[in-house]
Coordinates of C-alpha atoms in Angstrom, one line a residue:
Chain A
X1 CA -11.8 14.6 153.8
X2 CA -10.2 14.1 156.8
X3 CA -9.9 10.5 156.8
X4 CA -8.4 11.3 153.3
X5 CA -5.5 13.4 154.9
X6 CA -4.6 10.2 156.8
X7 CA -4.0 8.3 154.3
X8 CA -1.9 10.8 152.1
X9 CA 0.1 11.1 155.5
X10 CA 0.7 7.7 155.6
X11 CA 1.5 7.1 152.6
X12 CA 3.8 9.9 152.9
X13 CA 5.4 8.4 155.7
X14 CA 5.9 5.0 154.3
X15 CA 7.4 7.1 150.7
X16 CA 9.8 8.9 153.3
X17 CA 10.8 5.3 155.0
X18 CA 11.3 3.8 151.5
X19 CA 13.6 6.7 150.7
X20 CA 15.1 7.2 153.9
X21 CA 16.0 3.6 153.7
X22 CA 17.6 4.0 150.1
X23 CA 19.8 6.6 151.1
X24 CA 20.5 4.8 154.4
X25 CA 21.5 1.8 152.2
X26 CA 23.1 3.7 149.2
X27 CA 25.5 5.6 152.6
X28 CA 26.2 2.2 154.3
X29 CA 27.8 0.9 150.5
X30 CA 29.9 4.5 150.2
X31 CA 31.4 3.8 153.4
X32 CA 32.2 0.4 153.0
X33 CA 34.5 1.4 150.1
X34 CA 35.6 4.3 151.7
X35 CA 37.2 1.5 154.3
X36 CA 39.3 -0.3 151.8
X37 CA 40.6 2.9 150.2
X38 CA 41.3 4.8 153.3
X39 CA 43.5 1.9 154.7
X40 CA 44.9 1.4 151.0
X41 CA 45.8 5.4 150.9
X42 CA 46.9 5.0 154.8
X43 CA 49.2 2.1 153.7
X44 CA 50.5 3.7 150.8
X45 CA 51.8 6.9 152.6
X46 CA 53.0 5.0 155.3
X47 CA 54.9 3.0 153.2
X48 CA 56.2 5.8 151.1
X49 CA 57.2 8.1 154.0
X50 CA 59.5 5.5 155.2
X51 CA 60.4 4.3 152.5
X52 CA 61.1 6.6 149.8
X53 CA 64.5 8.1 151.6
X54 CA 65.8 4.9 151.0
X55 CA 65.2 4.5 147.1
X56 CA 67.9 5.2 145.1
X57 CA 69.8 3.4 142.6
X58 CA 72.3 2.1 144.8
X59 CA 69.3 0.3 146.4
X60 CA 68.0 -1.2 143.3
X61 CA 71.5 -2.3 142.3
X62 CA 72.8 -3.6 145.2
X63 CA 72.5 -6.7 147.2
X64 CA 71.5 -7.6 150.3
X65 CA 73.3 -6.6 153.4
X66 CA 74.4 -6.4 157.0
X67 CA 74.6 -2.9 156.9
X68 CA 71.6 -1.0 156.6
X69 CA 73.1 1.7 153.9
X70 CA 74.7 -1.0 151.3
X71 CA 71.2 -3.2 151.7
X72 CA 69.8 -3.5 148.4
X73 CA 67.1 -5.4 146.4
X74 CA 68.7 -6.6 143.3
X75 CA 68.9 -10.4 144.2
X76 CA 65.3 -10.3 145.4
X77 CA 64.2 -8.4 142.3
X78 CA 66.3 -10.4 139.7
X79 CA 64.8 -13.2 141.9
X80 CA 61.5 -12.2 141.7
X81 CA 61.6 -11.2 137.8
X82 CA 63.2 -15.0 137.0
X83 CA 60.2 -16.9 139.1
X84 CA 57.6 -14.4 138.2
X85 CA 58.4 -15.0 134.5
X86 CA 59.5 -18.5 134.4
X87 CA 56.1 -19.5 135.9
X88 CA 54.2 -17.4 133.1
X89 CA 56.4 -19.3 130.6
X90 CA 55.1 -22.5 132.2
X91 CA 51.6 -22.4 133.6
X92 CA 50.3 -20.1 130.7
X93 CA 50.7 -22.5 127.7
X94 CA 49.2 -25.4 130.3
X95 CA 47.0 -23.7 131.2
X96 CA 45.2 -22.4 128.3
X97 CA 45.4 -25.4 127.0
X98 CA 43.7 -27.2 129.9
X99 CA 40.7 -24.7 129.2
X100 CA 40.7 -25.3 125.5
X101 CA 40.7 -29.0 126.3
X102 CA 37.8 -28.6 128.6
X103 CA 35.4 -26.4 126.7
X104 CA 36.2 -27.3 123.4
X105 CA 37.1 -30.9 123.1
X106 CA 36.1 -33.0 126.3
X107 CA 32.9 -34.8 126.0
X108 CA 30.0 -33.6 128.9
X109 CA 30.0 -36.6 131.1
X110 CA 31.3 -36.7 134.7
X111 CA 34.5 -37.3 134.4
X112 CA 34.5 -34.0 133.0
X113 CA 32.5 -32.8 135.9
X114 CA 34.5 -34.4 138.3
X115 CA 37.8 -32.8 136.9
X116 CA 35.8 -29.4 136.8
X117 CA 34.9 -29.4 140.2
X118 CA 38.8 -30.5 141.1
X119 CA 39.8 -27.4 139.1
X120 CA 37.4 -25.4 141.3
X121 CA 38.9 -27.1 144.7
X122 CA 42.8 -27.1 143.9
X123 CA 42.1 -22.5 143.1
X124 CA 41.1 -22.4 147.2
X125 CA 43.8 -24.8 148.6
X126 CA 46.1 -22.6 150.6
X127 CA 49.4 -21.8 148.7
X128 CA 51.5 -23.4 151.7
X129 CA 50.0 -27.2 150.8
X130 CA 51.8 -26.2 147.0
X131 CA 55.0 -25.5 149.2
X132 CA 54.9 -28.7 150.7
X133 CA 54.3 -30.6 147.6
X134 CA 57.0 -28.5 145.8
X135 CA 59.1 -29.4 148.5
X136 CA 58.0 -33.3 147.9
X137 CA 58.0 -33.5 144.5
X138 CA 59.9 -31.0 142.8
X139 CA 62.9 -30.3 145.1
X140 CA 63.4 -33.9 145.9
X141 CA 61.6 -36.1 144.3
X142 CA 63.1 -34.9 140.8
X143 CA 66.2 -33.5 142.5
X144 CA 65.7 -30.0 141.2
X145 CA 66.8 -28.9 144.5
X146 CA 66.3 -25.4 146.1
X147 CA 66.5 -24.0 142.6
X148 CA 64.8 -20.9 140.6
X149 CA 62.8 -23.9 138.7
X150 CA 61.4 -25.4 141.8
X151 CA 60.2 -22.4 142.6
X152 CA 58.5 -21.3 139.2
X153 CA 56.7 -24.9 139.3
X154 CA 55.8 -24.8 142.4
X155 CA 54.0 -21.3 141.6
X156 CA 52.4 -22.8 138.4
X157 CA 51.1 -25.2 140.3
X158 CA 49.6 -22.7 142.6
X159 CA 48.2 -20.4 139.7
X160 CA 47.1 -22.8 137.0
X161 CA 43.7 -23.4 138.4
X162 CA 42.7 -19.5 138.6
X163 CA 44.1 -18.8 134.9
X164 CA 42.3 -22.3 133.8
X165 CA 39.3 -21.1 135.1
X166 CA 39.3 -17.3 134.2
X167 CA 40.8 -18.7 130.4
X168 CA 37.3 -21.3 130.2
X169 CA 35.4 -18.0 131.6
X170 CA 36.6 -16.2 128.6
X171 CA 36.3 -19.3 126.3
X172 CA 33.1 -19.7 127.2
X173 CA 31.8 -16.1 126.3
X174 CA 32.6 -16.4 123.1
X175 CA 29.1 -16.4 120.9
X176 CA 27.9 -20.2 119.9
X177 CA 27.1 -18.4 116.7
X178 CA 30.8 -18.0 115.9
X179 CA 31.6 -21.0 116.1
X180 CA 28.8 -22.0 114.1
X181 CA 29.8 -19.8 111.6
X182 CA 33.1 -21.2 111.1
X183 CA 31.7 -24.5 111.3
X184 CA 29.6 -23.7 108.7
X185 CA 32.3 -22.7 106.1
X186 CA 33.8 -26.1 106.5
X187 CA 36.6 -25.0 108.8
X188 CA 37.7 -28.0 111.6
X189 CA 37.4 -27.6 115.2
X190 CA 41.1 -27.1 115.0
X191 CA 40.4 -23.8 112.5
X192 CA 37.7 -22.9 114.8
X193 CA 39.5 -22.8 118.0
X194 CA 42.8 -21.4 116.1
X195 CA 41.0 -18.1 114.4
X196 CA 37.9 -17.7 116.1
X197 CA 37.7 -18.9 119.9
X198 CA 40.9 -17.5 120.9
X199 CA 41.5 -14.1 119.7
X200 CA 37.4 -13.5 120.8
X201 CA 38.9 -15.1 124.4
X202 CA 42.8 -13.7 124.1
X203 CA 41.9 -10.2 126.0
X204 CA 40.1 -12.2 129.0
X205 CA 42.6 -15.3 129.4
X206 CA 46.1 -12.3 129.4
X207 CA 43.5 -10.4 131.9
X208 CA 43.4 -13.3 134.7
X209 CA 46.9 -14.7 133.4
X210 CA 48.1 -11.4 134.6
X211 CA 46.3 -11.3 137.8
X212 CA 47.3 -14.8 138.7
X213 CA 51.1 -13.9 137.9
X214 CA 50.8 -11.1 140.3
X215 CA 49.7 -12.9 143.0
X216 CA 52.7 -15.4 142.5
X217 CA 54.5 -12.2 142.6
X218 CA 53.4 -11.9 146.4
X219 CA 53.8 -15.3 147.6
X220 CA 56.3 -15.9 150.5
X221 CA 54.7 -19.3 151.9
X222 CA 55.2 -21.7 149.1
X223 CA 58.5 -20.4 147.9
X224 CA 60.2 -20.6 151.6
X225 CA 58.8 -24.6 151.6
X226 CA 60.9 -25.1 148.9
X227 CA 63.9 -23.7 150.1
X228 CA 64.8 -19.5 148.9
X229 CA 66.0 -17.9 151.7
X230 CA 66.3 -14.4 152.9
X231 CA 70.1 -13.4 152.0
X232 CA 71.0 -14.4 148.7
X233 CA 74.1 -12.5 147.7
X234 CA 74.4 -13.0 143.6
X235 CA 71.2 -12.9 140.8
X236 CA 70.3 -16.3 139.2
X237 CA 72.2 -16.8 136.3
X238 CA 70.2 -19.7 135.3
X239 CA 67.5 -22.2 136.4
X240 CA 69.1 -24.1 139.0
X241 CA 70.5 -21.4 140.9
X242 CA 69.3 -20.5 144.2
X243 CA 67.2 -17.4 144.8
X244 CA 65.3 -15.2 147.0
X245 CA 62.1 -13.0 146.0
X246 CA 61.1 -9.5 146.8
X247 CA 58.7 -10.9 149.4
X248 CA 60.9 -12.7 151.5
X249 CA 63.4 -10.3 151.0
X250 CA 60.7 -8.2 152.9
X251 CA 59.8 -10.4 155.4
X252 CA 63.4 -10.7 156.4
X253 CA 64.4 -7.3 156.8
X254 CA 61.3 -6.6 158.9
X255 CA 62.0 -9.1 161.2
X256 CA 65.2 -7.3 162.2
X257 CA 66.0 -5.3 165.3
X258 CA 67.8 -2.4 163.5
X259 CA 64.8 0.3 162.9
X260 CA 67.0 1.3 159.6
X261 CA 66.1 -2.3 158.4
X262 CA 62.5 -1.5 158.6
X263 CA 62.8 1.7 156.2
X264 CA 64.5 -0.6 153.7
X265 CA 62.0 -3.2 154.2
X266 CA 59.3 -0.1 153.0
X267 CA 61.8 0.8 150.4
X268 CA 61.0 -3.0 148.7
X269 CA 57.1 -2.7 150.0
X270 CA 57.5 0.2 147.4
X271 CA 59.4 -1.6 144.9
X272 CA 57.1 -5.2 145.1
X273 CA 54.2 -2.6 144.8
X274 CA 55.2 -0.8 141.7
X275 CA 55.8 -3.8 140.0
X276 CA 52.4 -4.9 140.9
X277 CA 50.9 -2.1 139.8
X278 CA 53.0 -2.5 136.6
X279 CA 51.8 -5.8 136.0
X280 CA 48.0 -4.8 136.3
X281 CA 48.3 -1.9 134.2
X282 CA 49.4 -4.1 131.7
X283 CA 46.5 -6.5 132.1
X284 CA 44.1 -3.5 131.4
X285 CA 46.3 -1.8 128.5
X286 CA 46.1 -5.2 126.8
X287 CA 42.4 -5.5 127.5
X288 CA 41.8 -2.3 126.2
X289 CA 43.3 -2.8 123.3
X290 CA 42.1 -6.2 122.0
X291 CA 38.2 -5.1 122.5
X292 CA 38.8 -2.4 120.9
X293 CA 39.8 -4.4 117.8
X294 CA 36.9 -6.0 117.7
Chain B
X1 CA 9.3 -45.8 101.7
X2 CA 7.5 -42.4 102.7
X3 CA 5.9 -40.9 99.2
X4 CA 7.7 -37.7 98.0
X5 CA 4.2 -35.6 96.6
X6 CA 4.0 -33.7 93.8
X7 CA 8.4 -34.2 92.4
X8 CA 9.2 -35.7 89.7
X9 CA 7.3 -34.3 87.7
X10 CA 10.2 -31.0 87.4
X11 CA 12.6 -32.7 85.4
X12 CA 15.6 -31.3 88.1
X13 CA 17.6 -33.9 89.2
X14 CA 17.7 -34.1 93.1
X15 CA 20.6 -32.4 95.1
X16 CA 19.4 -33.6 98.5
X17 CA 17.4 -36.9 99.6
X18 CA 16.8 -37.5 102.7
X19 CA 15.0 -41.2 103.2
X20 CA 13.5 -41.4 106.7
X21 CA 15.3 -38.8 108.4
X22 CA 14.5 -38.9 112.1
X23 CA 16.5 -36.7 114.8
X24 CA 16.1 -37.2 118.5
X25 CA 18.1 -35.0 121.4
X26 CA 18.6 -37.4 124.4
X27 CA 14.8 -38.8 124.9
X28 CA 12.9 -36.4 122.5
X29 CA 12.2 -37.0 118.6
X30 CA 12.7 -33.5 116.7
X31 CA 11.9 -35.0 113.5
X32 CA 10.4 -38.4 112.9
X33 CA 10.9 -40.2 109.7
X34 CA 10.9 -37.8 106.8
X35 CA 11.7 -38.4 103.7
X36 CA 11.5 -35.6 100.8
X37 CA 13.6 -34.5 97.9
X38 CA 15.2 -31.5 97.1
X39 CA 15.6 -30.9 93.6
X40 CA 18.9 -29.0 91.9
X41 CA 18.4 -25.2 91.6
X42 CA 15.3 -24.4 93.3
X43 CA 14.1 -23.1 96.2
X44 CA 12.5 -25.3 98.7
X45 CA 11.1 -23.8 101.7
X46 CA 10.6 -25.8 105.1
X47 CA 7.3 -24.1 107.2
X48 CA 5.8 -25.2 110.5
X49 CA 5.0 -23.7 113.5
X50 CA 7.6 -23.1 115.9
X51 CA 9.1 -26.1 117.7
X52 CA 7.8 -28.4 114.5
X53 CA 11.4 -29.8 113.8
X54 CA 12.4 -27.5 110.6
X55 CA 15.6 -26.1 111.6
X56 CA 16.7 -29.5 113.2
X57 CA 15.9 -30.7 109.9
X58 CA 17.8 -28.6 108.0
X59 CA 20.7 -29.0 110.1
X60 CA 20.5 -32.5 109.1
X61 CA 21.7 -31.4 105.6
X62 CA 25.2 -30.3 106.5
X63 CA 25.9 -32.4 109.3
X64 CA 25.5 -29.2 111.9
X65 CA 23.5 -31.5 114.4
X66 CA 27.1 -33.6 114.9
X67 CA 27.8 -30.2 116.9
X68 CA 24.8 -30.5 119.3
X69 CA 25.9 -33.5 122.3
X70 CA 23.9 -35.8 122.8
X71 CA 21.7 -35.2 119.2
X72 CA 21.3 -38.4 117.5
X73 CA 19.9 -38.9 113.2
X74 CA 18.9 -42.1 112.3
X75 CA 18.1 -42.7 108.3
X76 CA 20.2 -41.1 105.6
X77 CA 20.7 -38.4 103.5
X78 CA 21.7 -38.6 100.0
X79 CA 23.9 -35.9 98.3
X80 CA 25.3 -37.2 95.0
X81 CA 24.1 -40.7 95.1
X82 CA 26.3 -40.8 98.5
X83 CA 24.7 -41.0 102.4
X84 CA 26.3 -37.8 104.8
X85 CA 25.9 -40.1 107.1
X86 CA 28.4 -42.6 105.8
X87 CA 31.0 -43.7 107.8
X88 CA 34.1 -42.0 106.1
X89 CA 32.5 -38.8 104.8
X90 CA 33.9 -36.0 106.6
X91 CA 31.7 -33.4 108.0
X92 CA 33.7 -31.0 107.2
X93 CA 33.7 -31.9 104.0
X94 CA 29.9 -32.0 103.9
X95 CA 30.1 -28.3 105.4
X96 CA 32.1 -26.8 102.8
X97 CA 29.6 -28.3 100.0
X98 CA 26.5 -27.2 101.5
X99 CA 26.6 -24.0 103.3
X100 CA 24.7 -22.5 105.8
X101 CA 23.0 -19.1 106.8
X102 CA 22.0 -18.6 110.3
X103 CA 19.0 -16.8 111.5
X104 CA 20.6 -14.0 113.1
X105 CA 24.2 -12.0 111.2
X106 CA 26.8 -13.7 112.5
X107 CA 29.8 -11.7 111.1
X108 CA 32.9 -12.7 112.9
X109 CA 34.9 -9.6 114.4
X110 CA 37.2 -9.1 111.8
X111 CA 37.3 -7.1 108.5
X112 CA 34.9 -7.5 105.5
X113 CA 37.4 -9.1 103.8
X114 CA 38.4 -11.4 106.2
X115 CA 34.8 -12.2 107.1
X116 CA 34.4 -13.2 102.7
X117 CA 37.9 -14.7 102.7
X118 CA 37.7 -17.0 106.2
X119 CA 36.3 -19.8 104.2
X120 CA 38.5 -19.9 101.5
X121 CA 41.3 -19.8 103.4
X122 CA 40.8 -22.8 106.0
X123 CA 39.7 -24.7 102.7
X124 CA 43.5 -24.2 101.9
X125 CA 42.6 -21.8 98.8
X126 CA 45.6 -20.7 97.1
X127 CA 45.0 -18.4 94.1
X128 CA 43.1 -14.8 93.5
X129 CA 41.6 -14.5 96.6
X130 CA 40.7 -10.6 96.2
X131 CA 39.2 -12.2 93.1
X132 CA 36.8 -14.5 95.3
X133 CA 35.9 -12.1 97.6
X134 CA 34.6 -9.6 95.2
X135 CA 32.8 -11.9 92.8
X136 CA 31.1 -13.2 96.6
X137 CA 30.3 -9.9 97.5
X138 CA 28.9 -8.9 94.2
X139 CA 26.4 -12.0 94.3
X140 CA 25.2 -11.2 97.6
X141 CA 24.6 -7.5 96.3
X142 CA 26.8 -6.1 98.8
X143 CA 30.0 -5.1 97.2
X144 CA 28.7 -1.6 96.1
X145 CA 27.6 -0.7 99.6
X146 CA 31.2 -2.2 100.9
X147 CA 34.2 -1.9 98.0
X148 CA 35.4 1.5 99.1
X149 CA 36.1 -0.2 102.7
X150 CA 36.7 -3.8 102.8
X151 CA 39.4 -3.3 105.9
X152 CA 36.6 -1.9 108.0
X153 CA 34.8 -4.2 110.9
X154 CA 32.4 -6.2 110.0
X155 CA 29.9 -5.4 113.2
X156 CA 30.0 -1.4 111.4
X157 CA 27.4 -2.8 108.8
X158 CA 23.7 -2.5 109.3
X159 CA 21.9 -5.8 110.3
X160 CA 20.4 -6.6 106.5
X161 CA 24.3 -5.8 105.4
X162 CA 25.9 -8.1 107.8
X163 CA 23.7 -11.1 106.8
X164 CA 24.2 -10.3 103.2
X165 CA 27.9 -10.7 104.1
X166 CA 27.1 -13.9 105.7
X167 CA 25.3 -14.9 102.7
X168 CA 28.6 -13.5 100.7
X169 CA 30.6 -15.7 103.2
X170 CA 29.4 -18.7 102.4
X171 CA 29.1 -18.3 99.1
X172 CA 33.4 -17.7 99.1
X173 CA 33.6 -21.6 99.3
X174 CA 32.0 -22.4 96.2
X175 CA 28.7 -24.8 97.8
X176 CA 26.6 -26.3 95.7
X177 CA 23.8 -26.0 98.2
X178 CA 22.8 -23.8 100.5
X179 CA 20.8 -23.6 103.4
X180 CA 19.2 -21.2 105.2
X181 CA 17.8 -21.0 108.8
X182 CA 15.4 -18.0 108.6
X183 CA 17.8 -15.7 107.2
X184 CA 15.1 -12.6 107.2
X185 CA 13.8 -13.0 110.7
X186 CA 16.3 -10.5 112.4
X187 CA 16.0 -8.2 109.7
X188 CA 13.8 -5.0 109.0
X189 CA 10.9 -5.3 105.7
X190 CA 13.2 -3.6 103.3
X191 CA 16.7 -5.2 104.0
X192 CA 13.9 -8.7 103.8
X193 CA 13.3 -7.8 100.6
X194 CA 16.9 -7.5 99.7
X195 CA 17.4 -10.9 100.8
X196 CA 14.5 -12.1 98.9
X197 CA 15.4 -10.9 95.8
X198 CA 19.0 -12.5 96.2
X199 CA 17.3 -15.6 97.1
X200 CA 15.9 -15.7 93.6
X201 CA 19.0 -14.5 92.0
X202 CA 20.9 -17.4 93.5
X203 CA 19.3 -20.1 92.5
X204 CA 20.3 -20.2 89.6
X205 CA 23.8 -21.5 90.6
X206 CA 22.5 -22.8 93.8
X207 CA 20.0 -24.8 95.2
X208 CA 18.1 -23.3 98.4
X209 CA 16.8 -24.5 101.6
X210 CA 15.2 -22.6 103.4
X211 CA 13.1 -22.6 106.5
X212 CA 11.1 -19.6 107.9
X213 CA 8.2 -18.9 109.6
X214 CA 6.6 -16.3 107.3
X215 CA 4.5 -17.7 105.0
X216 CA 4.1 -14.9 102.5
X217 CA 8.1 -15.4 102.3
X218 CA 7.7 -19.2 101.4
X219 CA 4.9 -18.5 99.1
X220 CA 6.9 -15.8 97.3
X221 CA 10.3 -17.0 97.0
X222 CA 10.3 -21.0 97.3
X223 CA 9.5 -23.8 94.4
X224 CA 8.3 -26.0 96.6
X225 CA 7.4 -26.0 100.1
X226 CA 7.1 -28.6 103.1
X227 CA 5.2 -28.6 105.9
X228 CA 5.7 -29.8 109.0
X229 CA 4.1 -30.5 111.9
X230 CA 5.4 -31.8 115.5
X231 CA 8.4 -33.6 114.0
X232 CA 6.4 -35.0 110.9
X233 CA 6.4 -34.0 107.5
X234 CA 2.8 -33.3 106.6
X235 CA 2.9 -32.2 103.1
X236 CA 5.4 -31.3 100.5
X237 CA 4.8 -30.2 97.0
X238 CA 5.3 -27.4 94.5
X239 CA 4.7 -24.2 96.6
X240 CA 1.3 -23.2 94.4
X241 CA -0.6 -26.2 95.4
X242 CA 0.5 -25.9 99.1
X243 CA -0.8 -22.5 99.3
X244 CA -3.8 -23.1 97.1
X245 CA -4.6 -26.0 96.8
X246 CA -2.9 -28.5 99.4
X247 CA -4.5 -32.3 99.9
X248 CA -4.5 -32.5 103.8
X249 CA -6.4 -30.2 106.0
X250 CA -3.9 -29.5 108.5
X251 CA -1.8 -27.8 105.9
X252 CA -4.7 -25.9 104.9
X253 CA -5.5 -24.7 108.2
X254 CA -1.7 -23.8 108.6
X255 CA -1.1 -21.7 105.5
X256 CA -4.7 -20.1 106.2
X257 CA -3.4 -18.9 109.3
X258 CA -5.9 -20.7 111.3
X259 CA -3.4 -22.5 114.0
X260 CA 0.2 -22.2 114.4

């Protein structure tokens, strides 16, 4: 009997461990998250406490400025809207394609691998070696100069890897069955790829299209290399005009003495931000919506 | 030439002949030099165990094995006096003439209709094609069960009502044969059934391949059957004799249930 008892104690105590160790573990994750969202929230307020005075339409429609109280954001908006979208324009169609080429089309071999693994390589090369071969081949090279399109190729450049990759992800998860299917019914590859692979991959290649626009929406390195600057008094009125983006714009009113600069600098924190949020909330909308077509 | 057992005899002229058909992915043989003949509007079934070679033989039929990398066929198969395998056929052509059933629904995530009318349209069909779609769905014995909601997805129909829209599907482009990759095997005993007795209905306007592993299914549906065995084709005849009276022992030990 007794000898019994120990062993029911000990296995109670090794049950308690195992649980105490869940918990412990389960407690350690909780707080880990709690991290990023408390400094998230922290930054937020911050942010919106100094800068929310400072919003205003005035600020949203007017340009740059010595003086604190006429500083606004509309070149570095206007700015950031023309690059943001110009690079969509240009590294979505490429880069779609690029994945459609690769899953679809090229034949397994290594030259395929090789150009896989580049893809992988070129998505974790920091975004101020793009800047410097913007600089190299796009603003001089071609002679687009310091221009609205160096910019926006320059960016594509940066994000065509990510949305290549996320676009074969979502290529990839569509069913072989499908396409067997289709194949079946005497449809080409062309017919295949047109009306079955991408609608099934459309809702995942807009998903990391939009994520990879929006962090070319918060790039500063790349876009100084090839030549926007911080004051920029006018909006692009087309692709070769200079420009500046919400980022820099950022960068360059923090970097002032004046502490009024630094409330307008968390006035376009707050504007880069919704826009960001903008962006992502599209990305889900449109998720949500194509799965639940299907 | 291999010998063809037990044909000839039918009268039907054949649809398919292949002549020393052998299939081999990278280093390993799938099917080893079969020849057999599959005769116009009848059933043939293709049993085995699993692994023996019967779906990569079937897949010969249509040219699906040009999908697979690295799969290569040597031989030929005839289909109107003409090798698929010929340079200048077109697979896709081959496709459209002899369709194909898969073992588990494959429905694509669209509408019924769209589902029925997929084929027809990337075969460039201009005409009545509300028309097609019905009379398909009316010969897979789905259009009662469906005609009040054509617009709805197909992934809302049960599992034995999304392969008879599969079989409706590929019945839309008009094939001459059909072939079929163990249609039943996803499927409960009474949607089987269904298929089975649509199976019989078909043929008259069709002829049938079909492979499965049941072999109360072959027995009951199929006009003939073939048997094969690691790649080989061990025996092929009218179905009766297979299952009651077949000439080599392995066959007999198959059908018996004793190995496989």
């Amino acid at each position: 009997m007794r000898s019994n008892e120990g062993v029911d104690r000990r296995a109670g105590s090794y049950h308690g461990r195992r649980r105490a160790m869940g918990l412990a573990f389960a407690w350690l994750c909780g707080l880990s998250t709690c991290v990023g969202i408390v400094a998230l929230a922290v930054l937020l307020v911050d942010v919106t406490l100094d800068g929310a005075p400072r919003l205003s339409v005035d600020f949203l429609s007017s340009f740059a400025s010595r003086f604190p109280d006429r500083a606004g954001v509309k070149a570095a908006l206007a700015g950031s809207v023309w690059v943001v979208t110009l690079t969509a324009v240009i590294a979505f169609p490429l880069s779609v394609a690029a994945a459609i080429y690769l899953e679809e089309y090229a034949p397994k071999h290594w030259t395929t691998r090789a150009i896989q693994t580049n893809i992988a390589n070129l998505a974790g090369v920091p975004s101020i070696v793009y800047g410097i071969l913007g600089l190299a081949l796009f603003v001089r090279a071609l002679g687009l100069d310091r221009s609205v399109l160096s910019g926006a190729l320059t960016l594509s450049l940066l994000i065509m890897p990510v949305i290549i990759m996320s676009a074969q992800e979502a290529i990839r998860a569509v069913p072989s069955t499908i396409r067997d299917a289709a194949y079946g019914l005497g449809a080409t590859r062309w017919q295949v790829v047109r009306h079955q692979v991408i609608p099934m991959a459309l809702p995942g290649i807009l998903t990391g299209t939009i994520l990879a626009l929006s962090r070319a929406l918060g790039e500063t390195a790349p876009l100084i290399m090839v030549g926007a600057v911080g004051f920029v008094a006018f909006t692009p009125g087309g692709l070769s005009d200079q420009f500046t983006v919400l980022p820099l714009q950022i960068y360059s009113w923090v970097s002032r003495p004046q502490p009024e600069f630094q409330e307008i600098a968390a006035a376009g924190i707050i504007v880069l931000l919704s826009l960001l949020l903008t962006m992502n909330a599209a990305a889900i909308v449109l998720r949500n919506r194509y799965q639940a077509r299907s | 030439m291999a010998t063809v057992y037990g044909i000839g005899s039918s009268g039907a002229a054949p649809a398919l002949e292949a002549k020393a058909v052998s299939v081999s992915y990278g280093d390993a043989t799938a099917v080893r030099d079969v020849s057999l003949t599959v005769p116009a509007n009848r059933v043939v079934a293709l049993i085995g165990p699993s692994g023996c070679g019967k779906s990569t033989l079937l897949r010969c039929f249509n040219r699906m094995n040009d999908l697979v990398p690295n799969a290569r066929v040597a031989g030929r198969v005839d289909f109107h006096g003409r090798d698929l395998y010929d340079h200048g056929v077109d697979p896709v052509e081959v496709r459209r003439r002899i369709g194909m059933v898969f073992q588990k629904p494959n429905p694509f995530p669209k509408s019924i209709f769209d589902n029925v009318a997929f084929g027809p349209r990337v075969n460039g069909f201009h005409g009545d094609l509300d028309g097609v779609v019905e009379a398909s769905l009316r010969q897979s014995a789905l259009w009662d069960e469906v005609s009040d909601r054509l617009g709805d997805s197909a992934y809302a129909l049960s599992g034995g009502q999304q392969q008879r829209l599969c079989i409706a599907r590929t019945l839309a482009v008009k094939p001459e044969v059909v072939l079929m990759d163990e249609p039943a095997s996803s499927l409960d005993p009474i949607a089987t059934q269904r298929i089975e007795e649509l199976i019989y209905q078909l043929k008259e306007r069709y002829t049938i391949v079909i492979v499965t592993h049941n072999m109360q299914q072959a027995a009951r549906i199929s006009d003939y059957t073939a048997f094969l065995y690691m790649g080989e084709l061990v025996e092929y005849g009218p179905t009766e004799t297979i299952f009651t009276n077949p000439r080599e022992e392995r066959t007999e030990a198959y059908v018996t249930g004793r190995f496989g």
